[in-house]
Amino acid sequence: TPEAADTIIRSLATAMAAEIRVQIEFLPESERLRRLTEWLAQEGFMARWRLTSEGAHLVEYQCPYFSISQRHPELCQIDEILIRETLNTELSRQACMLSGDSACQFLLIERAT
């Protein structure tokens, strides 16, 4: 069911984020972003991050599950949850390849402590 699929996706992404977070949580923000970007590359994403006047942007130029996401867009939640939970940030999706953009782009909004 769609509900079961959503539960599985959230559980998977949250578990992956927890594994990464324990390795990087005490590092400075730029180092956390660099390490997450490296991990994403190992998983088949071609990702980069950059700082702008708006804040930190994480840009994914390639997605390992793009083809299947065309039929199952709910899979886009995986990287969104993973990024949010790993970096303890809120996100604003600025662009999405499923919408015809050349990359998926997220603006990271640091959570208030």
CSV table of N, CA, C and O in Angstrom, one decimal:
chain,number,residue,atom,x,y,z
A,1,THR,N,0.8,-1.2,0.0
A,1,THR,CA,0.0,0.0,0.0
A,1,THR,C,0.9,1.2,0.0
A,1,THR,O,2.1,1.2,0.4
A,2,PRO,N,0.3,2.4,-0.4
A,2,PRO,CA,1.1,3.6,-0.3
A,2,PRO,C,1.6,3.9,1.1
A,2,PRO,O,2.7,4.4,1.3
A,3,GLU,N,0.8,3.6,2.1
A,3,GLU,CA,1.2,3.9,3.5
A,3,GLU,C,2.4,3.0,3.9
A,3,GLU,O,3.3,3.5,4.5
A,4,ALA,N,2.3,1.8,3.5
A,4,ALA,CA,3.4,0.9,3.8
A,4,ALA,C,4.7,1.3,3.1
A,4,ALA,O,5.8,1.3,3.7
A,5,ALA,N,4.6,1.7,1.8
A,5,ALA,CA,5.8,2.2,1.1
A,5,ALA,C,6.3,3.4,1.8
A,5,ALA,O,7.6,3.5,1.9
A,6,ASP,N,5.5,4.3,2.2
A,6,ASP,CA,6.0,5.5,2.9
A,6,ASP,C,6.7,5.2,4.1
A,6,ASP,O,7.7,5.7,4.4
A,7,THR,N,6.2,4.3,4.9
A,7,THR,CA,6.8,3.8,6.2
A,7,THR,C,8.2,3.2,5.9
A,7,THR,O,9.1,3.5,6.6
A,8,ILE,N,8.3,2.4,4.9
A,8,ILE,CA,9.5,1.8,4.5
A,8,ILE,C,10.5,2.8,4.1
A,8,ILE,O,11.7,2.8,4.5
A,9,ILE,N,10.1,3.7,3.2
A,9,ILE,CA,11.0,4.8,2.8
A,9,ILE,C,11.6,5.6,3.9
A,9,ILE,O,12.8,5.9,4.0
A,10,ARG,N,10.7,6.0,4.8
A,10,ARG,CA,11.1,6.9,5.9
A,10,ARG,C,12.0,6.1,6.9
A,10,ARG,O,13.0,6.6,7.3
A,11,SER,N,11.7,4.8,7.1
A,11,SER,CA,12.5,4.0,8.0
A,11,SER,C,13.9,3.8,7.4
A,11,SER,O,14.9,4.0,8.1
A,12,LEU,N,14.0,3.5,6.2
A,12,LEU,CA,15.3,3.3,5.5
A,12,LEU,C,16.1,4.6,5.5
A,12,LEU,O,17.3,4.6,5.9
A,13,ALA,N,15.5,5.7,5.2
A,13,ALA,CA,16.3,7.0,5.1
A,13,ALA,C,16.7,7.4,6.5
A,13,ALA,O,17.8,7.9,6.7
A,14,THR,N,15.8,7.2,7.5
A,14,THR,CA,16.1,7.6,8.9
A,14,THR,C,17.3,6.8,9.4
A,14,THR,O,18.2,7.3,10.1
A,15,ALA,N,17.3,5.5,9.1
A,15,ALA,CA,18.3,4.6,9.6
A,15,ALA,C,19.7,4.9,8.9
A,15,ALA,O,20.7,5.0,9.6
A,16,MET,N,19.7,5.2,7.6
A,16,MET,CA,20.9,5.6,7.0
A,16,MET,C,21.4,6.9,7.5
A,16,MET,O,22.6,7.1,7.8
A,17,ALA,N,20.5,7.9,7.8
A,17,ALA,CA,20.9,9.2,8.4
A,17,ALA,C,21.6,9.0,9.7
A,17,ALA,O,22.6,9.6,10.1
A,18,ALA,N,21.0,8.1,10.6
A,18,ALA,CA,21.5,7.9,11.9
A,18,ALA,C,22.9,7.4,11.9
A,18,ALA,O,23.8,7.8,12.6
A,19,GLU,N,23.2,6.5,10.9
A,19,GLU,CA,24.6,5.9,10.8
A,19,GLU,C,25.6,7.0,10.4
A,19,GLU,O,26.7,7.0,10.9
A,20,ILE,N,25.2,7.9,9.5
A,20,ILE,CA,26.1,8.9,9.0
A,20,ILE,C,26.2,10.0,10.1
A,20,ILE,O,27.3,10.5,10.4
A,21,ARG,N,25.1,10.4,10.7
A,21,ARG,CA,25.1,11.5,11.7
A,21,ARG,C,26.1,11.2,12.9
A,21,ARG,O,26.8,12.1,13.3
A,22,VAL,N,26.2,10.0,13.4
A,22,VAL,CA,27.1,9.7,14.5
A,22,VAL,C,28.5,9.9,14.1
A,22,VAL,O,29.4,10.2,15.0
A,23,GLN,N,28.8,9.8,12.8
A,23,GLN,CA,30.2,10.0,12.4
A,23,GLN,C,30.6,11.5,12.2
A,23,GLN,O,31.8,11.8,12.2
A,24,ILE,N,29.6,12.3,12.0
A,24,ILE,CA,29.9,13.7,11.6
A,24,ILE,C,29.2,14.8,12.5
A,24,ILE,O,29.5,16.0,12.3
A,25,GLU,N,28.4,14.4,13.4
A,25,GLU,CA,27.6,15.4,14.2
A,25,GLU,C,28.4,16.5,14.9
A,25,GLU,O,27.9,17.6,15.1
A,26,PHE,N,29.7,16.2,15.3
A,26,PHE,CA,30.4,17.2,16.0
A,26,PHE,C,31.4,17.9,15.2
A,26,PHE,O,32.2,18.7,15.7
A,27,LEU,N,31.3,17.7,13.9
A,27,LEU,CA,32.2,18.5,12.9
A,27,LEU,C,31.6,19.8,12.6
A,27,LEU,O,30.4,20.0,12.7
A,28,PRO,N,32.4,20.8,12.1
A,28,PRO,CA,31.9,22.1,11.7
A,28,PRO,C,30.9,21.8,10.5
A,28,PRO,O,31.1,20.8,9.7
A,29,GLU,N,30.0,22.8,10.2
A,29,GLU,CA,29.0,22.6,9.2
A,29,GLU,C,29.6,22.3,7.8
A,29,GLU,O,29.2,21.4,7.1
A,30,SER,N,30.7,23.0,7.4
A,30,SER,CA,31.3,22.8,6.1
A,30,SER,C,31.8,21.4,6.0
A,30,SER,O,31.7,20.7,4.9
A,31,GLU,N,32.4,20.9,7.1
A,31,GLU,CA,32.9,19.5,7.0
A,31,GLU,C,31.8,18.5,7.0
A,31,GLU,O,31.9,17.4,6.3
A,32,ARG,N,30.7,18.7,7.7
A,32,ARG,CA,29.5,17.8,7.7
A,32,ARG,C,29.0,17.8,6.2
A,32,ARG,O,28.7,16.7,5.7
A,33,LEU,N,28.9,18.9,5.6
A,33,LEU,CA,28.4,19.0,4.2
A,33,LEU,C,29.3,18.2,3.3
A,33,LEU,O,28.9,17.5,2.4
A,34,ARG,N,30.6,18.4,3.5
A,34,ARG,CA,31.6,17.7,2.6
A,34,ARG,C,31.5,16.2,2.8
A,34,ARG,O,31.5,15.5,1.8
A,35,ARG,N,31.4,15.8,4.0
A,35,ARG,CA,31.3,14.3,4.3
A,35,ARG,C,30.0,13.7,3.8
A,35,ARG,O,30.0,12.6,3.2
A,36,LEU,N,28.9,14.4,3.9
A,36,LEU,CA,27.7,13.9,3.4
A,36,LEU,C,27.7,13.9,1.9
A,36,LEU,O,27.3,12.9,1.3
A,37,THR,N,28.3,14.9,1.3
A,37,THR,CA,28.5,14.9,-0.2
A,37,THR,C,29.3,13.7,-0.7
A,37,THR,O,29.0,13.0,-1.7
A,38,GLU,N,30.3,13.4,0.1
A,38,GLU,CA,31.2,12.2,-0.3
A,38,GLU,C,30.3,10.9,-0.1
A,38,GLU,O,30.4,10.0,-1.0
A,39,TRP,N,29.6,10.8,0.9
A,39,TRP,CA,28.7,9.6,1.1
A,39,TRP,C,27.7,9.5,0.0
A,39,TRP,O,27.5,8.4,-0.5
A,40,LEU,N,27.1,10.6,-0.4
A,40,LEU,CA,26.1,10.6,-1.5
A,40,LEU,C,26.8,10.1,-2.8
A,40,LEU,O,26.2,9.3,-3.5
A,41,ALA,N,28.0,10.5,-3.0
A,41,ALA,CA,28.8,10.1,-4.2
A,41,ALA,C,29.0,8.6,-4.2
A,41,ALA,O,28.8,7.9,-5.2
A,42,GLN,N,29.3,8.0,-3.0
A,42,GLN,CA,29.5,6.6,-2.9
A,42,GLN,C,28.2,5.8,-3.2
A,42,GLN,O,28.2,4.7,-3.6
A,43,GLU,N,27.1,6.5,-3.0
A,43,GLU,CA,25.8,5.8,-3.2
A,43,GLU,C,25.2,6.1,-4.6
A,43,GLU,O,24.1,5.6,-4.9
A,44,GLY,N,26.0,6.8,-5.4
A,44,GLY,CA,25.6,6.9,-6.8
A,44,GLY,C,25.0,8.3,-7.2
A,44,GLY,O,24.6,8.5,-8.3
A,45,PHE,N,25.0,9.2,-6.2
A,45,PHE,CA,24.6,10.6,-6.5
A,45,PHE,C,25.8,11.4,-7.0
A,45,PHE,O,27.0,11.1,-6.5
A,46,MET,N,25.6,12.3,-7.9
A,46,MET,CA,26.7,13.2,-8.2
A,46,MET,C,26.2,14.5,-7.5
A,46,MET,O,25.3,15.2,-8.0
A,47,ALA,N,26.8,14.8,-6.4
A,47,ALA,CA,26.3,16.0,-5.6
A,47,ALA,C,27.5,16.9,-5.3
A,47,ALA,O,28.6,16.5,-5.1
A,48,ARG,N,27.1,18.2,-5.1
A,48,ARG,CA,28.0,19.2,-4.7
A,48,ARG,C,27.3,20.1,-3.8
A,48,ARG,O,26.1,20.2,-3.8
A,49,TRP,N,28.0,20.8,-2.9
A,49,TRP,CA,27.4,21.9,-2.1
A,49,TRP,C,28.1,23.2,-2.3
A,49,TRP,O,29.3,23.2,-2.7
A,50,ARG,N,27.4,24.2,-2.1
A,50,ARG,CA,28.0,25.6,-2.2
A,50,ARG,C,27.3,26.5,-1.3
A,50,ARG,O,26.1,26.3,-0.9
A,51,LEU,N,28.0,27.5,-0.9
A,51,LEU,CA,27.4,28.6,0.0
A,51,LEU,C,27.1,29.8,-0.9
A,51,LEU,O,27.8,30.2,-1.8
A,52,THR,N,25.9,30.3,-0.6
A,52,THR,CA,25.4,31.5,-1.3
A,52,THR,C,25.0,32.5,-0.2
A,52,THR,O,25.0,32.2,1.0
A,53,SER,N,24.5,33.7,-0.7
A,53,SER,CA,24.0,34.6,0.3
A,53,SER,C,22.7,34.1,1.0
A,53,SER,O,22.4,34.5,2.1
A,54,GLU,N,22.0,33.1,0.4
A,54,GLU,CA,20.8,32.5,1.0
A,54,GLU,C,21.2,31.5,2.0
A,54,GLU,O,20.4,31.2,2.9
A,55,GLY,N,22.4,30.9,1.9
A,55,GLY,CA,22.8,29.8,2.8
A,55,GLY,C,23.4,28.7,2.0
A,55,GLY,O,23.9,28.9,0.9
A,56,ALA,N,23.5,27.5,2.6
A,56,ALA,CA,24.1,26.3,2.0
A,56,ALA,C,23.1,25.7,1.1
A,56,ALA,O,22.0,25.4,1.4
A,57,HIS,N,23.6,25.4,-0.1
A,57,HIS,CA,22.8,24.6,-1.1
A,57,HIS,C,23.5,23.3,-1.4
A,57,HIS,O,24.7,23.2,-1.6
A,58,LEU,N,22.7,22.3,-1.4
A,58,LEU,CA,23.1,20.9,-1.8
A,58,LEU,C,22.5,20.6,-3.1
A,58,LEU,O,21.3,20.7,-3.3
A,59,VAL,N,23.3,20.4,-4.1
A,59,VAL,CA,22.8,20.2,-5.5
A,59,VAL,C,23.2,18.7,-5.9
A,59,VAL,O,24.3,18.3,-5.8
A,60,GLU,N,22.2,18.0,-6.4
A,60,GLU,CA,22.4,16.6,-6.9
A,60,GLU,C,22.2,16.6,-8.4
A,60,GLU,O,21.1,16.9,-8.9
A,61,TYR,N,23.3,16.4,-9.1
A,61,TYR,CA,23.2,16.4,-10.6
A,61,TYR,C,22.9,15.1,-11.2
A,61,TYR,O,22.6,15.0,-12.4
A,62,GLN,N,22.9,14.0,-10.4
A,62,GLN,CA,22.6,12.7,-10.8
A,62,GLN,C,21.9,12.0,-9.7
A,62,GLN,O,22.4,12.1,-8.5
A,63,CYS,N,20.9,11.2,-10.0
A,63,CYS,CA,20.2,10.4,-8.9
A,63,CYS,C,20.2,8.9,-9.3
A,63,CYS,O,19.8,8.6,-10.4
A,64,PRO,N,20.6,8.1,-8.4
A,64,PRO,CA,20.7,6.6,-8.8
A,64,PRO,C,19.3,6.0,-9.0
A,64,PRO,O,19.3,4.9,-9.6
A,65,TYR,N,18.3,6.6,-8.5
A,65,TYR,CA,17.0,6.1,-8.7
A,65,TYR,C,16.0,7.0,-9.5
A,65,TYR,O,14.8,6.9,-9.4
A,66,PHE,N,16.6,7.8,-10.4
A,66,PHE,CA,15.8,8.7,-11.2
A,66,PHE,C,14.8,7.9,-12.1
A,66,PHE,O,13.6,8.3,-12.1
A,67,SER,N,15.3,6.9,-12.7
A,67,SER,CA,14.4,6.2,-13.6
A,67,SER,C,13.2,5.6,-12.9
A,67,SER,O,12.0,5.8,-13.4
A,68,ILE,N,13.4,4.9,-11.8
A,68,ILE,CA,12.2,4.4,-11.1
A,68,ILE,C,11.4,5.5,-10.4
A,68,ILE,O,10.2,5.3,-10.2
A,69,SER,N,12.0,6.6,-10.1
A,69,SER,CA,11.3,7.7,-9.5
A,69,SER,C,10.3,8.3,-10.4
A,69,SER,O,9.3,8.9,-10.0
A,70,GLN,N,10.5,8.1,-11.7
A,70,GLN,CA,9.5,8.7,-12.7
A,70,GLN,C,8.2,8.0,-12.5
A,70,GLN,O,7.1,8.6,-12.7
A,71,ARG,N,8.2,6.7,-12.1
A,71,ARG,CA,7.0,6.0,-11.8
A,71,ARG,C,6.6,6.0,-10.4
A,71,ARG,O,5.4,5.8,-10.0
A,72,HIS,N,7.6,6.2,-9.5
A,72,HIS,CA,7.3,6.2,-8.1
A,72,HIS,C,8.0,7.4,-7.4
A,72,HIS,O,9.1,7.4,-6.8
A,73,PRO,N,7.4,8.6,-7.6
A,73,PRO,CA,8.1,9.9,-7.1
A,73,PRO,C,8.2,9.9,-5.6
A,73,PRO,O,9.0,10.7,-5.1
A,74,GLU,N,7.6,9.0,-4.9
A,74,GLU,CA,7.7,9.0,-3.4
A,74,GLU,C,9.2,8.6,-3.0
A,74,GLU,O,9.6,8.9,-1.9
A,75,LEU,N,9.9,8.0,-3.9
A,75,LEU,CA,11.3,7.7,-3.7
A,75,LEU,C,12.2,9.0,-3.4
A,75,LEU,O,13.2,8.9,-2.8
A,76,CYS,N,11.7,10.1,-4.0
A,76,CYS,CA,12.5,11.4,-3.7
A,76,CYS,C,12.6,11.7,-2.3
A,76,CYS,O,13.5,12.5,-1.9
A,77,GLN,N,11.7,11.1,-1.5
A,77,GLN,CA,11.8,11.4,0.0
A,77,GLN,C,13.1,10.9,0.6
A,77,GLN,O,13.5,11.4,1.6
A,78,ILE,N,13.7,9.8,0.0
A,78,ILE,CA,14.8,9.2,0.6
A,78,ILE,C,15.9,10.2,0.8
A,78,ILE,O,16.4,10.4,1.9
A,79,ASP,N,16.4,10.9,-0.3
A,79,ASP,CA,17.5,11.8,-0.1
A,79,ASP,C,17.1,13.1,0.7
A,79,ASP,O,17.8,13.6,1.5
A,80,GLU,N,15.8,13.5,0.6
A,80,GLU,CA,15.4,14.6,1.4
A,80,GLU,C,15.4,14.3,2.9
A,80,GLU,O,15.9,15.1,3.7
A,81,ILE,N,14.9,13.2,3.3
A,81,ILE,CA,14.9,12.8,4.7
A,81,ILE,C,16.3,12.6,5.2
A,81,ILE,O,16.7,13.0,6.2
A,82,LEU,N,17.1,11.9,4.3
A,82,LEU,CA,18.5,11.6,4.7
A,82,LEU,C,19.3,12.9,4.9
A,82,LEU,O,20.0,13.0,6.0
A,83,ILE,N,19.1,13.9,4.1
A,83,ILE,CA,19.8,15.2,4.3
A,83,ILE,C,19.3,15.9,5.5
A,83,ILE,O,20.1,16.3,6.3
A,84,ARG,N,18.0,16.0,5.7
A,84,ARG,CA,17.4,16.6,6.8
A,84,ARG,C,17.9,16.0,8.1
A,84,ARG,O,18.3,16.7,9.0
A,85,GLU,N,17.8,14.7,8.2
A,85,GLU,CA,18.2,14.0,9.5
A,85,GLU,C,19.7,14.0,9.7
A,85,GLU,O,20.1,14.1,10.9
A,86,THR,N,20.4,13.8,8.7
A,86,THR,CA,21.9,13.7,8.9
A,86,THR,C,22.5,15.1,9.4
A,86,THR,O,23.3,15.1,10.3
A,87,LEU,N,22.0,16.2,8.8
A,87,LEU,CA,22.5,17.5,9.1
A,87,LEU,C,21.7,18.3,10.1
A,87,LEU,O,22.1,19.4,10.5
A,88,ASN,N,20.6,17.7,10.6
A,88,ASN,CA,19.7,18.3,11.5
A,88,ASN,C,19.3,19.7,11.0
A,88,ASN,O,19.5,20.7,11.7
A,89,THR,N,18.8,19.7,9.8
A,89,THR,CA,18.4,20.9,9.2
A,89,THR,C,17.0,20.8,8.6
A,89,THR,O,16.4,19.7,8.5
A,90,GLU,N,16.4,21.9,8.3
A,90,GLU,CA,15.1,21.9,7.5
A,90,GLU,C,15.6,22.2,6.1
A,90,GLU,O,16.7,22.7,5.9
A,91,LEU,N,14.8,21.8,5.2
A,91,LEU,CA,15.2,21.9,3.8
A,91,LEU,C,14.1,22.6,3.0
A,91,LEU,O,12.9,22.5,3.3
A,92,SER,N,14.5,23.3,2.0
A,92,SER,CA,13.6,23.9,1.0
A,92,SER,C,14.0,23.3,-0.3
A,92,SER,O,15.2,23.6,-0.8
A,93,ARG,N,13.2,22.5,-1.0
A,93,ARG,CA,13.6,22.0,-2.3
A,93,ARG,C,13.4,23.1,-3.3
A,93,ARG,O,12.3,23.7,-3.5
A,94,GLN,N,14.5,23.5,-3.9
A,94,GLN,CA,14.6,24.6,-4.9
A,94,GLN,C,14.4,24.1,-6.3
A,94,GLN,O,13.9,24.9,-7.2
A,95,ALA,N,14.7,22.9,-6.6
A,95,ALA,CA,14.6,22.3,-8.0
A,95,ALA,C,14.5,20.8,-7.9
A,95,ALA,O,15.0,20.2,-6.9
A,96,CYS,N,14.0,20.2,-8.9
A,96,CYS,CA,13.8,18.7,-8.9
A,96,CYS,C,13.9,18.2,-10.3
A,96,CYS,O,13.2,18.7,-11.2
A,97,MET,N,14.7,17.2,-10.5
A,97,MET,CA,14.9,16.6,-11.9
A,97,MET,C,13.6,16.0,-12.4
A,97,MET,O,13.3,16.0,-13.6
A,98,LEU,N,12.7,15.5,-11.5
A,98,LEU,CA,11.4,14.9,-11.9
A,98,LEU,C,10.5,16.0,-12.5
A,98,LEU,O,9.6,15.7,-13.2
A,99,SER,N,10.8,17.3,-12.1
A,99,SER,CA,10.0,18.4,-12.6
A,99,SER,C,10.6,19.0,-13.9
A,99,SER,O,10.2,20.0,-14.4
A,100,GLY,N,11.7,18.4,-14.4
A,100,GLY,CA,12.4,18.8,-15.6
A,100,GLY,C,13.6,19.7,-15.4
A,100,GLY,O,14.2,20.1,-16.3
A,101,ASP,N,13.9,19.9,-14.1
A,101,ASP,CA,15.1,20.7,-13.8
A,101,ASP,C,16.4,19.9,-14.1
A,101,ASP,O,16.3,18.7,-14.1
A,102,SER,N,17.5,20.5,-14.3
A,102,SER,CA,18.7,19.8,-14.6
A,102,SER,C,19.3,19.2,-13.4
A,102,SER,O,20.2,18.3,-13.5
A,103,ALA,N,18.9,19.5,-12.2
A,103,ALA,CA,19.4,18.9,-10.9
A,103,ALA,C,18.4,19.1,-9.8
A,103,ALA,O,17.4,19.9,-10.0
A,104,CYS,N,18.5,18.3,-8.8
A,104,CYS,CA,17.7,18.5,-7.6
A,104,CYS,C,18.6,19.4,-6.7
A,104,CYS,O,19.8,19.2,-6.5
A,105,GLN,N,17.9,20.4,-6.1
A,105,GLN,CA,18.6,21.4,-5.3
A,105,GLN,C,17.9,21.7,-4.0
A,105,GLN,O,16.7,21.9,-4.1
A,106,PHE,N,18.6,21.7,-2.9
A,106,PHE,CA,18.0,21.9,-1.6
A,106,PHE,C,18.7,23.1,-1.0
A,106,PHE,O,19.9,23.2,-1.0
A,107,LEU,N,17.9,24.0,-0.4
A,107,LEU,CA,18.5,25.0,0.5
A,107,LEU,C,18.4,24.5,1.9
A,107,LEU,O,17.3,24.1,2.3
A,108,LEU,N,19.5,24.5,2.6
A,108,LEU,CA,19.5,24.0,4.0
A,108,LEU,C,19.2,25.1,4.9
A,108,LEU,O,19.9,26.2,4.9
A,109,ILE,N,18.3,24.9,5.8
A,109,ILE,CA,17.9,25.9,6.7
A,109,ILE,C,18.2,25.4,8.1
A,109,ILE,O,17.5,24.4,8.6
A,110,GLU,N,19.2,25.9,8.8
A,110,GLU,CA,19.6,25.4,10.1
A,110,GLU,C,18.4,25.5,11.1
A,110,GLU,O,17.8,26.5,11.2
A,111,ARG,N,18.2,24.4,11.8
A,111,ARG,CA,17.2,24.4,12.9
A,111,ARG,C,17.6,25.3,14.0
A,111,ARG,O,18.8,25.3,14.4
A,112,ALA,N,16.7,25.9,14.7
A,112,ALA,CA,17.0,26.7,15.8
A,112,ALA,C,17.3,25.8,17.0
A,112,ALA,O,16.7,24.7,17.1
A,113,THR,N,18.3,26.1,17.8
A,113,THR,CA,18.7,25.2,18.9
A,113,THR,C,18.0,25.7,20.2
A,113,THR,O,17.6,26.8,20.3
